[in-house]
Amino acid sequence: MERIYNAVLLDMDGTIADTYNVPNWLDQLRSESVEPFINAQPLITEEKLFSLFSEENIIICTMLPKDVKLGSPYAKKCQRAKRQWLNKHFPNLHPTIIFKTYGDDKSMGDITKNCLLVDDNPSIRANFNGYTLSAD
């Protein structure tokens, strides 16, 4: 079967990870805890994800918490926690993982024009230069 998209970009928090339903998630992030990323339950099973999209073209494109800069010690802890979460809940998924600064556009030039972004954030979807799908 021919691929419809070059890649499927999946957001994590609020799309495949139920981060926002972890008790006190925002306070924890503000105090530089990674617990919300560790304790989030999946919003979709690996089996269902693979039934919707083929494994080889999935890219995880996820944000760091607000005001956290790439390369900072807390950013590195967040990146490690998110990778561990993916390994735990999606052990057969071996995607490329792109970490973005909070609020950044997820478009990546011409590369994403024929990509599908699945994201729970309407403003992120509105600013994407490819195809989009709400995570709802």
mmCIF file of C-alpha atoms in Angstrom:
data_model
loop_
_atom_site.group_PDB
_atom_site.id
_atom_site.type_symbol
_atom_site.label_atom_id
_atom_site.label_comp_id
_atom_site.label_asym_id
_atom_site.label_seq_id
_atom_site.Cartn_x
_atom_site.Cartn_y
_atom_site.Cartn_z
ATOM 1 C CA MET A 1 0.000 0.000 0.000
ATOM 2 C CA GLU A 2 1.317 3.441 -0.921
ATOM 3 C CA ARG A 3 1.820 5.943 1.897
ATOM 4 C CA ILE A 4 -0.532 8.890 1.942
ATOM 5 C CA TYR A 5 1.858 11.046 3.994
ATOM 6 C CA ASN A 6 5.640 11.219 4.164
ATOM 7 C CA ALA A 7 5.353 11.071 7.951
ATOM 8 C CA VAL A 8 2.866 11.239 10.783
ATOM 9 C CA LEU A 9 3.953 13.664 13.497
ATOM 10 C CA LEU A 10 2.405 12.762 16.837
ATOM 11 C CA ASP A 11 2.270 15.135 19.751
ATOM 12 C CA MET A 12 2.657 13.480 23.159
ATOM 13 C CA ASP A 13 1.029 15.511 25.948
ATOM 14 C CA GLY A 14 -2.730 15.504 25.472
ATOM 15 C CA THR A 15 -2.520 13.431 22.289
ATOM 16 C CA ILE A 16 -1.035 10.031 23.152
ATOM 17 C CA ALA A 17 -0.141 10.745 26.816
ATOM 18 C CA ASP A 18 -2.825 11.851 29.286
ATOM 19 C CA THR A 19 -0.424 14.270 30.983
ATOM 20 C CA TYR A 20 -3.056 16.885 31.793
ATOM 21 C CA ASN A 21 -5.027 14.442 33.959
ATOM 22 C CA VAL A 22 -2.073 13.688 36.237
ATOM 23 C CA PRO A 23 -2.986 15.334 39.570
ATOM 24 C CA ASN A 24 -1.230 18.684 40.023
ATOM 25 C CA TRP A 25 0.591 18.300 36.709
ATOM 26 C CA LEU A 26 1.114 22.042 36.199
ATOM 27 C CA ASP A 27 2.415 22.689 39.716
ATOM 28 C CA GLN A 28 4.763 19.741 39.326
ATOM 29 C CA LEU A 29 6.163 21.076 36.045
ATOM 30 C CA ARG A 30 6.586 24.525 37.558
ATOM 31 C CA SER A 31 8.651 22.950 40.362
ATOM 32 C CA GLU A 32 10.743 21.142 37.704
ATOM 33 C CA SER A 33 9.380 17.678 38.386
ATOM 34 C CA VAL A 34 9.145 15.159 35.552
ATOM 35 C CA GLU A 35 6.515 13.078 37.368
ATOM 36 C CA PRO A 36 3.661 14.135 35.047
ATOM 37 C CA PHE A 37 5.590 12.722 32.100
ATOM 38 C CA ILE A 38 6.319 9.501 33.972
ATOM 39 C CA ASN A 39 2.851 8.982 35.484
ATOM 40 C CA ALA A 40 0.647 9.879 32.506
ATOM 41 C CA GLN A 41 -1.526 7.091 31.206
ATOM 42 C CA PRO A 42 -1.675 6.416 27.466
ATOM 43 C CA LEU A 43 -4.631 7.820 25.541
ATOM 44 C CA ILE A 44 -4.256 5.214 22.800
ATOM 45 C CA THR A 45 -2.860 1.687 22.785
ATOM 46 C CA GLU A 46 0.142 0.712 20.747
ATOM 47 C CA GLU A 47 -2.026 -1.759 18.839
ATOM 48 C CA LYS A 48 -4.560 0.937 17.920
ATOM 49 C CA LEU A 49 -1.795 3.357 16.927
ATOM 50 C CA PHE A 50 -0.258 0.773 14.602
ATOM 51 C CA SER A 51 -3.666 0.020 13.111
ATOM 52 C CA LEU A 52 -4.019 3.714 12.212
ATOM 53 C CA PHE A 53 -0.469 4.481 11.073
ATOM 54 C CA SER A 54 2.447 2.385 9.943
ATOM 55 C CA GLU A 55 5.357 2.260 12.402
ATOM 56 C CA GLU A 56 8.072 3.312 9.992
ATOM 57 C CA ASN A 57 6.678 6.780 9.331
ATOM 58 C CA ILE A 58 5.805 7.932 12.863
ATOM 59 C CA ILE A 59 7.705 10.881 14.314
ATOM 60 C CA ILE A 60 7.083 12.109 17.841
ATOM 61 C CA CYS A 61 7.107 15.919 17.955
ATOM 62 C CA THR A 62 6.670 17.101 21.531
ATOM 63 C CA MET A 63 7.049 20.293 23.515
ATOM 64 C CA LEU A 64 9.095 20.977 26.601
ATOM 65 C CA PRO A 65 7.313 22.744 29.472
ATOM 66 C CA LYS A 66 6.799 26.512 29.179
ATOM 67 C CA ASP A 67 9.964 28.606 29.672
ATOM 68 C CA VAL A 68 12.265 25.556 29.591
ATOM 69 C CA LYS A 69 15.158 25.996 27.179
ATOM 70 C CA LEU A 70 16.573 23.164 25.098
ATOM 71 C CA GLY A 71 19.861 21.990 26.571
ATOM 72 C CA SER A 72 19.047 23.032 30.136
ATOM 73 C CA PRO A 73 19.330 20.405 32.892
ATOM 74 C CA TYR A 74 15.545 20.312 33.348
ATOM 75 C CA ALA A 75 15.002 19.981 29.580
ATOM 76 C CA LYS A 76 17.315 16.958 29.581
ATOM 77 C CA LYS A 77 15.338 15.398 32.463
ATOM 78 C CA CYS A 78 12.080 16.008 30.571
ATOM 79 C CA GLN A 79 13.494 14.486 27.392
ATOM 80 C CA ARG A 80 14.681 11.413 29.295
ATOM 81 C CA ALA A 81 11.298 11.013 31.054
ATOM 82 C CA LYS A 82 9.373 11.295 27.793
ATOM 83 C CA ARG A 83 11.631 8.715 26.116
ATOM 84 C CA GLN A 84 11.135 6.362 29.082
ATOM 85 C CA TRP A 85 7.359 6.845 28.864
ATOM 86 C CA LEU A 86 7.402 5.963 25.164
ATOM 87 C CA ASN A 87 9.541 2.876 25.823
ATOM 88 C CA LYS A 88 7.148 1.732 28.561
ATOM 89 C CA HIS A 89 3.841 2.303 26.747
ATOM 90 C CA PHE A 90 4.935 1.854 23.126
ATOM 91 C CA PRO A 91 7.798 -0.664 23.316
ATOM 92 C CA ASN A 92 7.535 -1.617 19.635
ATOM 93 C CA LEU A 93 7.558 1.957 18.412
ATOM 94 C CA HIS A 94 11.019 3.255 17.574
ATOM 95 C CA PRO A 95 10.328 6.744 16.261
ATOM 96 C CA THR A 96 12.420 9.762 15.668
ATOM 97 C CA ILE A 97 11.716 12.132 18.565
ATOM 98 C CA ILE A 98 11.824 15.889 18.072
ATOM 99 C CA PHE A 99 11.725 18.114 21.148
ATOM 100 C CA LYS A 100 10.522 21.671 20.660
ATOM 101 C CA THR A 101 10.489 24.689 22.944
ATOM 102 C CA TYR A 102 7.001 25.436 24.255
ATOM 103 C CA GLY A 103 5.020 27.499 21.751
ATOM 104 C CA ASP A 104 7.291 26.758 18.794
ATOM 105 C CA ASP A 105 5.753 26.043 15.437
ATOM 106 C CA LYS A 106 5.905 22.339 14.556
ATOM 107 C CA SER A 107 6.292 23.055 10.844
ATOM 108 C CA MET A 108 9.731 22.204 9.548
ATOM 109 C CA GLY A 109 9.760 23.828 6.135
ATOM 110 C CA ASP A 110 9.091 21.807 3.007
ATOM 111 C CA ILE A 111 9.759 18.569 4.913
ATOM 112 C CA THR A 112 6.377 18.741 6.647
ATOM 113 C CA LYS A 113 4.225 19.895 3.710
ATOM 114 C CA ASN A 114 3.160 16.308 3.001
ATOM 115 C CA CYS A 115 3.032 15.269 6.662
ATOM 116 C CA LEU A 116 0.098 14.751 8.980
ATOM 117 C CA LEU A 117 0.304 16.398 12.418
ATOM 118 C CA VAL A 118 -1.902 14.864 15.111
ATOM 119 C CA ASP A 119 -2.088 17.344 17.992
ATOM 120 C CA ASP A 120 -4.597 18.373 20.660
ATOM 121 C CA ASN A 121 -3.668 22.078 20.415
ATOM 122 C CA PRO A 122 -5.750 24.025 17.840
ATOM 123 C CA SER A 123 -3.213 26.871 17.516
ATOM 124 C CA ILE A 124 -0.357 24.426 16.852
ATOM 125 C CA ARG A 125 -2.484 22.760 14.160
ATOM 126 C CA ALA A 126 -3.460 26.143 12.661
ATOM 127 C CA ASN A 127 0.207 27.135 12.251
ATOM 128 C CA PHE A 128 1.315 23.818 10.734
ATOM 129 C CA ASN A 129 2.258 23.862 7.035
ATOM 130 C CA GLY A 130 1.003 20.337 6.314
ATOM 131 C CA TYR A 131 -2.110 18.315 7.046
ATOM 132 C CA THR A 132 -3.547 18.220 10.563
ATOM 133 C CA LEU A 133 -5.863 16.092 12.640
ATOM 134 C CA SER A 134 -7.247 16.850 16.088
ATOM 135 C CA ALA A 135 -6.350 14.326 18.758
ATOM 136 C CA ASP A 136 -9.949 14.394 20.024
#
